[in-house]
Amino acid sequence: MHGPPCPIQSCAMAETGEEETVSTEASGFSDLSDSEFLEFLDLEDAQESSASLSKSGPSTEPPGKDDKPVSLQNWKRGLDVSSPMERFHLKYLYVTDLSTQNWCELQTAYGKELPGFLVPEKAAVLDTGASIHLARELELHDLVTIPITTKEDAWAIKFLNILSMIPTLQSGGRIREFPVFGEVEGVLLVGVIDELHYTAKGELELAELKTRRHPVLPLEAQKKKDCFQVSLYKYIFDAMVQGKVTPASLIHHTKLCPEKPLGPSVLRHAQQGGFSVKSLGDLMELVFLSLTLSDLPVIDILKIEYIHQETATVLGTETVTFEEKEVRGKVQHYMAYWMGHREPQGVDVEEAWKCRTCNYADICEWRKGGGVLSSTLKPQAKKPK
Ligand code: SF4
């Protein structure tokens, strides 16, 4: 009899030339809690950031470095033909993509187009935030790192983690970093729930941890974005446990190959966990069966906890009321942009204060145009099919 396996994280190996894909795809789930990405937009942090120096990447001579506007030629060219999903080569979106869209859609679009724009201060915030998340996770269990060489292995790891967490949740335990995914309005949406546990009354509660650089609560606009984020988690998690997410839809969007045999390290870990599987397809079936047959409840309560990074003091907690209709309406509106059915929008006039702290303020065509995209940038919206 085997005990539940420790949660695992992937580490990409440079064997097949696919490692870049793997690490990119894996990062949405395990390498970094996607909730951390929201800190990039944290207003108070942004206020302290000098303009655009770049954290990441080899090609990162940061655009706009000398306060010169960035040429958006590439963007313009791409806009002529395809939807943002196609143009940015996206197979799926992260929950945080939609919650940042809730802050400013154009900023999210710039983030995809110019990923090297991250300022160093924000990178530091991200690192510290990720450490706090990791420390919390390690309170509950050890983490095992598994080398992987294919994107199928990267997804297999997410599935093994789900399989290891379901029994804990079933028996009333607490779990952290639970991967969620599901098709929403024709697009696959993925994310990671920080924590799920039961209250004294037996209700299933989602707890989202937000680390703050300064010991103050965020502004209402930031809270609104956080509320939308946790509402999306519930939206997807509930669909998963209700059997509305299917392997076929996942394969369709991710272009994963279910027949591909799993790598030796992943197989070994699966066997240690008592799972008799050979391919990703086997594992997928097992996950979908477990999710639907385990009789897991839907999420009853959504809670956000704001914590000061340095002192770990709890600054406050928000309880979010889930408004399904409103969430669905927003998702439909946001997905219309990603599917190329409408052009991206910047902030409304009354929220122009957001531009003051935006990394893209110097190059933003919306801001320059006083609330419209200039004709040269204007994407050609595809007609809905
Ligand atoms: Fe959005 Fe303003 Fe930034 Fe433009 S400058 S991307 S409108 S927040």
Short mmCIF file of C-alpha atoms and ligand atoms in Angstrom, two decimals:
data_model
loop_
_atom_site.label_atom_id
_atom_site.label_comp_id
_atom_site.label_asym_id
_atom_site.label_seq_id
_atom_site.Cartn_x
_atom_site.Cartn_y
_atom_site.Cartn_z
CA MET A 1 0.00 0.00 0.00
CA HIS A 2 1.43 3.35 -0.96
CA GLY A 3 0.91 6.64 0.82
CA PRO A 4 0.03 9.76 -1.13
CA PRO A 5 3.04 10.94 -3.13
CA CYS A 6 4.64 14.30 -2.40
CA PRO A 7 3.66 17.08 -4.79
CA ILE A 8 6.15 17.42 -7.57
CA GLN A 9 7.52 20.18 -9.68
CA SER A 10 9.14 19.96 -13.06
CA CYS A 11 12.66 20.81 -14.03
CA ALA A 12 13.22 20.94 -17.76
CA MET A 13 16.13 18.99 -19.25
CA ALA A 14 17.95 20.09 -22.37
CA GLU A 15 17.71 16.83 -24.20
CA THR A 16 15.14 17.11 -26.87
CA GLY A 17 15.14 20.70 -27.90
CA GLU A 18 11.68 20.96 -26.42
CA GLU A 19 12.90 22.28 -23.13
CA GLU A 20 11.88 25.82 -23.86
CA THR A 21 8.33 24.78 -24.51
CA VAL A 22 8.32 22.66 -21.43
CA SER A 23 9.54 25.29 -19.07
CA THR A 24 7.15 27.85 -20.48
CA GLU A 25 4.19 25.59 -20.22
CA ALA A 26 5.13 24.20 -16.87
CA SER A 27 5.56 27.60 -15.33
CA GLY A 28 1.88 28.30 -15.39
CA PHE A 29 1.27 25.65 -12.83
CA SER A 30 4.20 24.68 -10.74
CA ASP A 31 7.25 26.80 -11.06
CA LEU A 32 5.53 29.93 -9.94
CA SER A 33 2.15 30.51 -8.50
CA ASP A 34 0.36 32.48 -11.12
CA SER A 35 -1.08 34.69 -8.45
CA GLU A 36 2.34 36.23 -8.22
CA PHE A 37 2.03 37.76 -11.62
CA LEU A 38 -0.51 40.16 -10.26
CA GLU A 39 2.13 41.79 -8.14
CA PHE A 40 3.56 43.20 -11.35
CA LEU A 41 0.67 45.53 -11.46
CA ASP A 42 0.62 46.38 -7.83
CA LEU A 43 0.08 50.08 -7.79
CA GLU A 44 2.26 51.10 -4.95
CA ASP A 45 5.13 49.01 -6.22
CA ALA A 46 4.70 50.42 -9.65
CA GLN A 47 4.90 53.93 -8.28
CA GLU A 48 8.37 53.20 -7.02
CA SER A 49 9.58 51.67 -10.21
CA SER A 50 11.65 53.73 -12.53
CA ALA A 51 10.73 53.32 -16.18
CA SER A 52 11.48 50.36 -18.25
CA LEU A 53 14.40 48.18 -17.39
CA SER A 54 13.99 44.62 -18.21
CA LYS A 55 14.29 41.58 -16.04
CA SER A 56 14.18 38.79 -18.39
CA GLY A 57 15.34 37.23 -21.47
CA PRO A 58 18.15 37.13 -23.90
CA SER A 59 16.67 39.64 -26.32
CA THR A 60 16.09 42.15 -23.65
CA GLU A 61 17.56 45.37 -24.74
CA PRO A 62 14.58 46.97 -23.12
CA PRO A 63 12.26 48.78 -25.44
CA GLY A 64 11.79 52.41 -24.67
CA LYS A 65 14.94 52.43 -22.56
CA ASP A 66 15.98 55.89 -23.61
CA ASP A 67 12.47 57.22 -23.17
CA LYS A 68 11.92 56.82 -26.87
CA PRO A 69 8.60 55.33 -27.90
CA VAL A 70 8.83 51.77 -29.00
CA SER A 71 8.09 50.96 -32.59
CA LEU A 72 5.00 48.84 -32.72
CA GLN A 73 5.61 47.77 -36.27
CA ASN A 74 5.65 44.10 -35.41
CA TRP A 75 2.44 44.39 -33.56
CA LYS A 76 0.79 46.25 -36.39
CA ARG A 77 1.91 43.70 -38.91
CA GLY A 78 0.61 40.84 -36.79
CA LEU A 79 -2.72 42.53 -36.20
CA ASP A 80 -3.51 42.47 -39.86
CA VAL A 81 -4.07 38.77 -39.99
CA SER A 82 -4.81 37.00 -36.79
CA SER A 83 -6.42 36.91 -33.38
CA PRO A 84 -4.26 37.64 -30.30
CA MET A 85 -4.36 33.90 -29.47
CA GLU A 86 -2.79 33.13 -32.84
CA ARG A 87 -0.52 36.12 -32.96
CA PHE A 88 1.05 35.45 -29.58
CA HIS A 89 1.10 31.68 -30.25
CA LEU A 90 -1.02 30.96 -27.21
CA LYS A 91 -2.62 27.58 -26.68
CA TYR A 92 -4.27 28.73 -23.48
CA LEU A 93 -4.55 31.69 -21.14
CA TYR A 94 -3.74 31.98 -17.49
CA VAL A 95 -6.34 33.10 -15.00
CA THR A 96 -4.00 36.01 -14.27
CA ASP A 97 -4.16 37.08 -17.91
CA LEU A 98 -7.86 37.71 -17.43
CA SER A 99 -7.53 39.37 -14.07
CA THR A 100 -4.84 41.75 -15.36
CA GLN A 101 -7.14 42.40 -18.31
CA ASN A 102 -9.65 43.50 -15.69
CA TRP A 103 -7.13 46.18 -14.67
CA CYS A 104 -6.26 47.35 -18.21
CA GLU A 105 -6.76 45.23 -21.30
CA LEU A 106 -4.22 47.10 -23.34
CA GLN A 107 -1.61 46.67 -20.63
CA THR A 108 -2.18 42.92 -20.77
CA ALA A 109 -1.81 43.02 -24.55
CA TYR A 110 1.44 44.99 -24.26
CA GLY A 111 2.64 42.45 -21.69
CA LYS A 112 2.24 39.65 -24.24
CA GLU A 113 3.75 41.68 -27.03
CA LEU A 114 6.70 43.06 -25.05
CA PRO A 115 7.45 40.56 -22.29
CA GLY A 116 10.92 42.05 -21.63
CA PHE A 117 9.39 45.13 -20.05
CA LEU A 118 9.44 43.87 -16.47
CA VAL A 119 11.22 46.30 -14.17
CA PRO A 120 13.82 44.91 -11.73
CA GLU A 121 11.95 46.08 -8.63
CA LYS A 122 8.96 44.10 -9.67
CA ALA A 123 11.09 41.09 -10.43
CA ALA A 124 12.37 41.28 -6.85
CA VAL A 125 8.81 41.49 -5.52
CA LEU A 126 7.92 38.49 -7.60
CA ASP A 127 10.84 36.47 -6.24
CA THR A 128 10.02 37.29 -2.64
CA GLY A 129 6.34 36.57 -3.18
CA ALA A 130 7.16 33.24 -4.77
CA SER A 131 9.38 32.34 -1.80
CA ILE A 132 6.55 33.05 0.63
CA HIS A 133 4.22 30.86 -1.40
CA LEU A 134 6.79 28.10 -1.49
CA ALA A 135 7.41 28.35 2.26
CA ARG A 136 3.68 27.97 2.85
CA GLU A 137 3.52 24.97 0.61
CA LEU A 138 6.48 23.36 2.33
CA GLU A 139 4.65 23.71 5.66
CA LEU A 140 2.28 21.06 4.38
CA HIS A 141 4.59 18.72 2.49
CA ASP A 142 7.95 18.22 0.87
CA LEU A 143 8.41 19.01 -2.78
CA VAL A 144 10.08 16.55 -5.12
CA THR A 145 11.70 17.83 -8.30
CA ILE A 146 11.36 15.61 -11.35
CA PRO A 147 13.41 16.11 -14.52
CA ILE A 148 11.28 16.29 -17.65
CA THR A 149 11.97 16.48 -21.35
CA THR A 150 8.59 16.87 -23.01
CA LYS A 151 5.50 19.00 -22.59
CA GLU A 152 3.53 15.78 -22.04
CA ASP A 153 5.71 15.13 -18.99
CA ALA A 154 5.11 18.66 -17.76
CA TRP A 155 1.35 18.11 -17.88
CA ALA A 156 1.75 14.63 -16.39
CA ILE A 157 3.27 16.28 -13.34
CA LYS A 158 0.30 18.57 -12.94
CA PHE A 159 -1.99 15.54 -13.18
CA LEU A 160 0.02 13.54 -10.64
CA ASN A 161 -0.20 16.49 -8.27
CA ILE A 162 -3.97 16.63 -8.72
CA LEU A 163 -4.22 12.88 -8.09
CA SER A 164 -2.19 13.19 -4.92
CA MET A 165 -4.32 16.05 -3.60
CA ILE A 166 -7.81 14.68 -4.30
CA PRO A 167 -7.76 12.11 -1.44
CA THR A 168 -6.55 14.78 1.00
CA LEU A 169 -9.41 17.04 0.00
CA GLN A 170 -11.85 14.14 0.18
CA SER A 171 -10.84 13.36 3.71
CA GLY A 172 -11.27 16.96 4.84
CA GLY A 173 -7.61 17.98 4.63
CA ARG A 174 -5.91 21.15 3.44
CA ILE A 175 -4.16 21.37 0.06
CA ARG A 176 -2.01 24.01 -1.57
CA GLU A 177 -1.13 24.88 -5.16
CA PHE A 178 -3.98 22.96 -6.78
CA PRO A 179 -3.84 23.19 -10.61
CA VAL A 180 -7.11 24.10 -12.34
CA PHE A 181 -8.00 24.22 -16.02
CA GLY A 182 -11.06 24.29 -18.21
CA GLU A 183 -12.48 25.61 -21.44
CA VAL A 184 -14.21 28.93 -21.02
CA GLU A 185 -15.89 30.62 -23.98
CA GLY A 186 -13.84 28.54 -26.41
CA VAL A 187 -10.46 29.23 -24.76
CA LEU A 188 -8.58 26.99 -22.32
CA LEU A 189 -7.98 28.78 -19.05
CA VAL A 190 -5.42 27.47 -16.53
CA GLY A 191 -4.33 28.55 -13.09
CA VAL A 192 -3.28 27.45 -9.64
CA ILE A 193 -5.40 27.77 -6.51
CA ASP A 194 -3.24 28.81 -3.56
CA GLU A 195 -5.11 26.87 -0.92
CA LEU A 196 -8.29 24.89 -0.32
CA HIS A 197 -9.49 23.85 3.13
CA TYR A 198 -12.68 23.31 5.06
CA THR A 199 -14.15 25.70 7.60
CA ALA A 200 -15.42 24.61 11.00
CA LYS A 201 -18.88 24.37 9.41
CA GLY A 202 -17.55 22.02 6.75
CA GLU A 203 -17.67 24.51 3.85
CA LEU A 204 -14.95 24.32 1.22
CA GLU A 205 -12.98 27.56 1.36
CA LEU A 206 -10.51 28.91 -1.19
CA ALA A 207 -7.77 31.07 0.31
CA GLU A 208 -5.71 33.26 -1.98
CA LEU A 209 -2.51 34.72 -0.59
CA LYS A 210 -1.39 38.14 -1.77
CA THR A 211 1.92 39.43 -0.56
CA ARG A 212 2.35 43.20 -0.22
CA ARG A 213 5.61 45.05 -0.36
CA HIS A 214 4.31 47.80 1.93
CA PRO A 215 2.15 47.23 5.00
CA VAL A 216 -1.03 48.72 3.54
CA LEU A 217 -4.06 47.20 1.89
CA PRO A 218 -4.45 47.66 -1.87
CA LEU A 219 -6.74 50.18 -3.53
CA GLU A 220 -10.27 49.22 -4.52
CA ALA A 221 -9.31 48.75 -8.18
CA GLN A 222 -6.63 46.24 -7.19
CA LYS A 223 -9.04 44.45 -4.87
CA LYS A 224 -11.56 44.25 -7.69
CA LYS A 225 -8.99 42.52 -9.86
CA ASP A 226 -8.14 40.08 -7.06
CA CYS A 227 -11.83 39.33 -6.52
CA PHE A 228 -12.24 38.56 -10.19
CA GLN A 229 -9.21 36.26 -10.06
CA VAL A 230 -10.56 34.11 -7.23
CA SER A 231 -14.02 34.07 -8.82
CA LEU A 232 -12.41 32.61 -11.94
CA TYR A 233 -10.73 29.92 -9.85
CA LYS A 234 -14.11 28.90 -8.46
CA TYR A 235 -15.65 29.00 -11.93
CA ILE A 236 -13.05 26.54 -13.24
CA PHE A 237 -12.71 24.35 -10.15
CA ASP A 238 -16.48 23.84 -9.90
CA ALA A 239 -16.62 22.84 -13.58
CA MET A 240 -13.81 20.32 -12.99
CA VAL A 241 -15.49 18.56 -10.09
CA GLN A 242 -18.83 18.62 -11.90
CA GLY A 243 -17.31 16.68 -14.79
CA LYS A 244 -17.64 19.55 -17.28
CA VAL A 245 -13.96 19.52 -18.24
CA THR A 246 -13.06 16.71 -20.61
CA PRO A 247 -9.76 15.17 -21.76
CA ALA A 248 -10.82 15.77 -25.37
CA SER A 249 -11.10 19.51 -24.83
CA LEU A 250 -7.75 19.62 -23.08
CA ILE A 251 -6.03 17.72 -25.89
CA HIS A 252 -7.72 19.89 -28.49
CA HIS A 253 -6.35 23.10 -26.98
CA THR A 254 -2.92 22.02 -25.77
CA LYS A 255 -2.13 19.80 -28.78
CA LEU A 256 -0.73 17.26 -26.35
CA CYS A 257 -0.08 13.77 -27.61
CA PRO A 258 -1.91 11.38 -25.26
CA GLU A 259 -0.21 8.28 -26.69
CA LYS A 260 3.27 9.53 -26.02
CA PRO A 261 4.96 7.32 -23.38
CA LEU A 262 5.84 9.19 -20.20
CA GLY A 263 9.49 9.85 -19.38
CA PRO A 264 11.26 7.44 -17.00
CA SER A 265 11.39 9.84 -14.04
CA VAL A 266 7.71 10.67 -14.33
CA LEU A 267 6.81 6.99 -14.72
CA ARG A 268 8.84 6.09 -11.66
CA HIS A 269 7.10 8.74 -9.62
CA ALA A 270 3.68 7.63 -10.86
CA GLN A 271 4.44 4.05 -9.88
CA GLN A 272 5.66 5.11 -6.46
CA GLY A 273 2.33 6.85 -6.01
CA GLY A 274 0.53 3.62 -6.89
CA PHE A 275 -0.68 4.79 -10.32
CA SER A 276 -0.37 2.19 -13.03
CA VAL A 277 -0.06 4.34 -16.14
CA LYS A 278 2.11 4.34 -19.25
CA SER A 279 1.07 7.40 -21.22
CA LEU A 280 -0.34 10.84 -20.66
CA GLY A 281 -3.70 9.58 -21.94
CA ASP A 282 -3.84 6.97 -19.15
CA LEU A 283 -3.10 9.63 -16.60
CA MET A 284 -5.67 12.01 -18.01
CA GLU A 285 -8.41 9.39 -17.81
CA LEU A 286 -7.46 8.70 -14.23
CA VAL A 287 -7.59 12.37 -13.31
CA PHE A 288 -10.96 12.94 -14.92
CA LEU A 289 -12.41 9.83 -13.31
CA SER A 290 -11.04 10.82 -9.91
CA LEU A 291 -12.33 14.34 -10.20
CA THR A 292 -15.83 13.29 -11.08
CA LEU A 293 -16.16 10.16 -8.93
CA SER A 294 -14.63 11.59 -5.77
CA ASP A 295 -17.73 13.57 -5.01
CA LEU A 296 -15.73 16.70 -4.22
CA PRO A 297 -17.83 19.71 -3.30
CA VAL A 298 -17.86 22.99 -5.19
CA ILE A 299 -16.14 25.94 -3.50
CA ASP A 300 -18.39 27.64 -0.94
CA ILE A 301 -16.25 30.55 0.21
CA LEU A 302 -13.69 32.75 -1.53
CA LYS A 303 -11.20 34.52 0.69
CA ILE A 304 -8.21 36.74 -0.08
CA GLU A 305 -5.53 37.30 2.50
CA TYR A 306 -3.16 40.29 2.15
CA ILE A 307 0.18 39.78 3.85
CA HIS A 308 3.11 42.14 4.34
CA GLN A 309 6.12 40.53 2.68
CA GLU A 310 8.79 41.55 5.13
CA THR A 311 7.03 40.86 8.43
CA ALA A 312 4.48 38.28 7.29
CA THR A 313 1.83 40.31 9.16
CA VAL A 314 -1.70 39.76 7.91
CA LEU A 315 -2.89 43.17 6.70
CA GLY A 316 -6.46 42.13 6.08
CA THR A 317 -8.76 39.57 4.51
CA GLU A 318 -11.50 40.00 1.95
CA THR A 319 -14.41 37.64 1.51
CA VAL A 320 -15.65 37.64 -2.07
CA THR A 321 -19.24 37.13 -3.12
CA PHE A 322 -19.36 34.95 -6.23
CA GLU A 323 -21.64 36.47 -8.87
CA GLU A 324 -21.80 33.83 -11.57
CA LYS A 325 -23.66 35.93 -14.15
CA GLU A 326 -21.31 38.85 -13.75
CA VAL A 327 -18.22 36.63 -13.99
CA ARG A 328 -19.56 34.93 -17.11
CA GLY A 329 -20.37 38.27 -18.72
CA LYS A 330 -16.89 39.61 -18.06
CA VAL A 331 -15.25 36.44 -19.33
CA GLN A 332 -17.28 36.63 -22.55
CA HIS A 333 -16.22 40.22 -23.06
CA TYR A 334 -12.55 39.51 -22.38
CA MET A 335 -12.43 36.40 -24.53
CA ALA A 336 -13.87 38.36 -27.45
CA TYR A 337 -10.58 40.27 -27.49
CA TRP A 338 -8.43 37.14 -27.35
CA MET A 339 -10.44 35.52 -30.14
CA GLY A 340 -9.93 38.59 -32.31
CA HIS A 341 -13.57 39.66 -32.31
CA ARG A 342 -12.81 43.15 -31.07
CA GLU A 343 -9.84 45.43 -30.54
CA PRO A 344 -8.12 45.89 -27.16
CA GLN A 345 -9.20 48.78 -24.95
CA GLY A 346 -7.23 50.93 -22.54
CA VAL A 347 -8.62 52.34 -19.33
CA ASP A 348 -11.66 54.61 -19.07
CA VAL A 349 -11.05 58.30 -18.50
CA GLU A 350 -11.97 58.06 -14.84
CA GLU A 351 -9.30 55.40 -14.39
CA ALA A 352 -6.58 57.33 -16.24
CA TRP A 353 -4.64 57.41 -12.96
CA LYS A 354 -3.68 53.82 -13.71
CA CYS A 355 -1.59 55.08 -16.64
CA ARG A 356 0.69 57.01 -14.31
CA THR A 357 2.09 53.79 -12.92
CA CYS A 358 1.98 51.74 -16.09
CA ASN A 359 5.18 50.36 -17.59
CA TYR A 360 3.84 51.02 -21.07
CA ALA A 361 2.72 54.61 -20.52
CA ASP A 362 5.47 56.00 -22.75
CA ILE A 363 4.51 53.87 -25.71
CA CYS A 364 0.77 53.51 -25.16
CA GLU A 365 -1.20 54.55 -28.23
CA TRP A 366 -4.45 54.62 -26.27
CA ARG A 367 -3.05 57.11 -23.78
CA LYS A 368 -1.56 59.25 -26.54
CA GLY A 369 -4.80 59.15 -28.48
CA GLY A 370 -6.83 60.25 -25.43
CA GLY A 371 -8.82 57.05 -25.14
CA VAL A 372 -8.77 55.57 -28.63
CA LEU A 373 -6.29 53.46 -30.51
CA SER A 374 -4.60 55.38 -33.28
CA SER A 375 -5.53 54.24 -36.75
CA THR A 376 -2.08 52.78 -37.40
CA LEU A 377 -2.30 50.53 -34.38
CA LYS A 378 -5.92 49.68 -34.72
CA PRO A 379 -6.26 45.94 -35.09
CA GLN A 380 -8.58 44.54 -37.68
CA ALA A 381 -11.11 42.73 -35.61
CA LYS A 382 -12.07 39.37 -37.02
CA LYS A 383 -15.73 38.78 -37.56
CA PRO A 384 -17.22 36.28 -35.13
CA LYS A 385 -17.69 32.97 -36.86
FE1 SF4 B 1 -3.51 50.87 -20.12
FE2 SF4 B 1 -2.92 53.39 -19.47
FE3 SF4 B 1 -1.02 51.51 -19.53
FE4 SF4 B 1 -2.10 52.40 -21.79
S1 SF4 B 1 -0.88 53.58 -20.32
S2 SF4 B 1 -1.67 50.29 -21.27
S3 SF4 B 1 -4.27 52.71 -21.17
S4 SF4 B 1 -2.78 51.58 -18.12
#
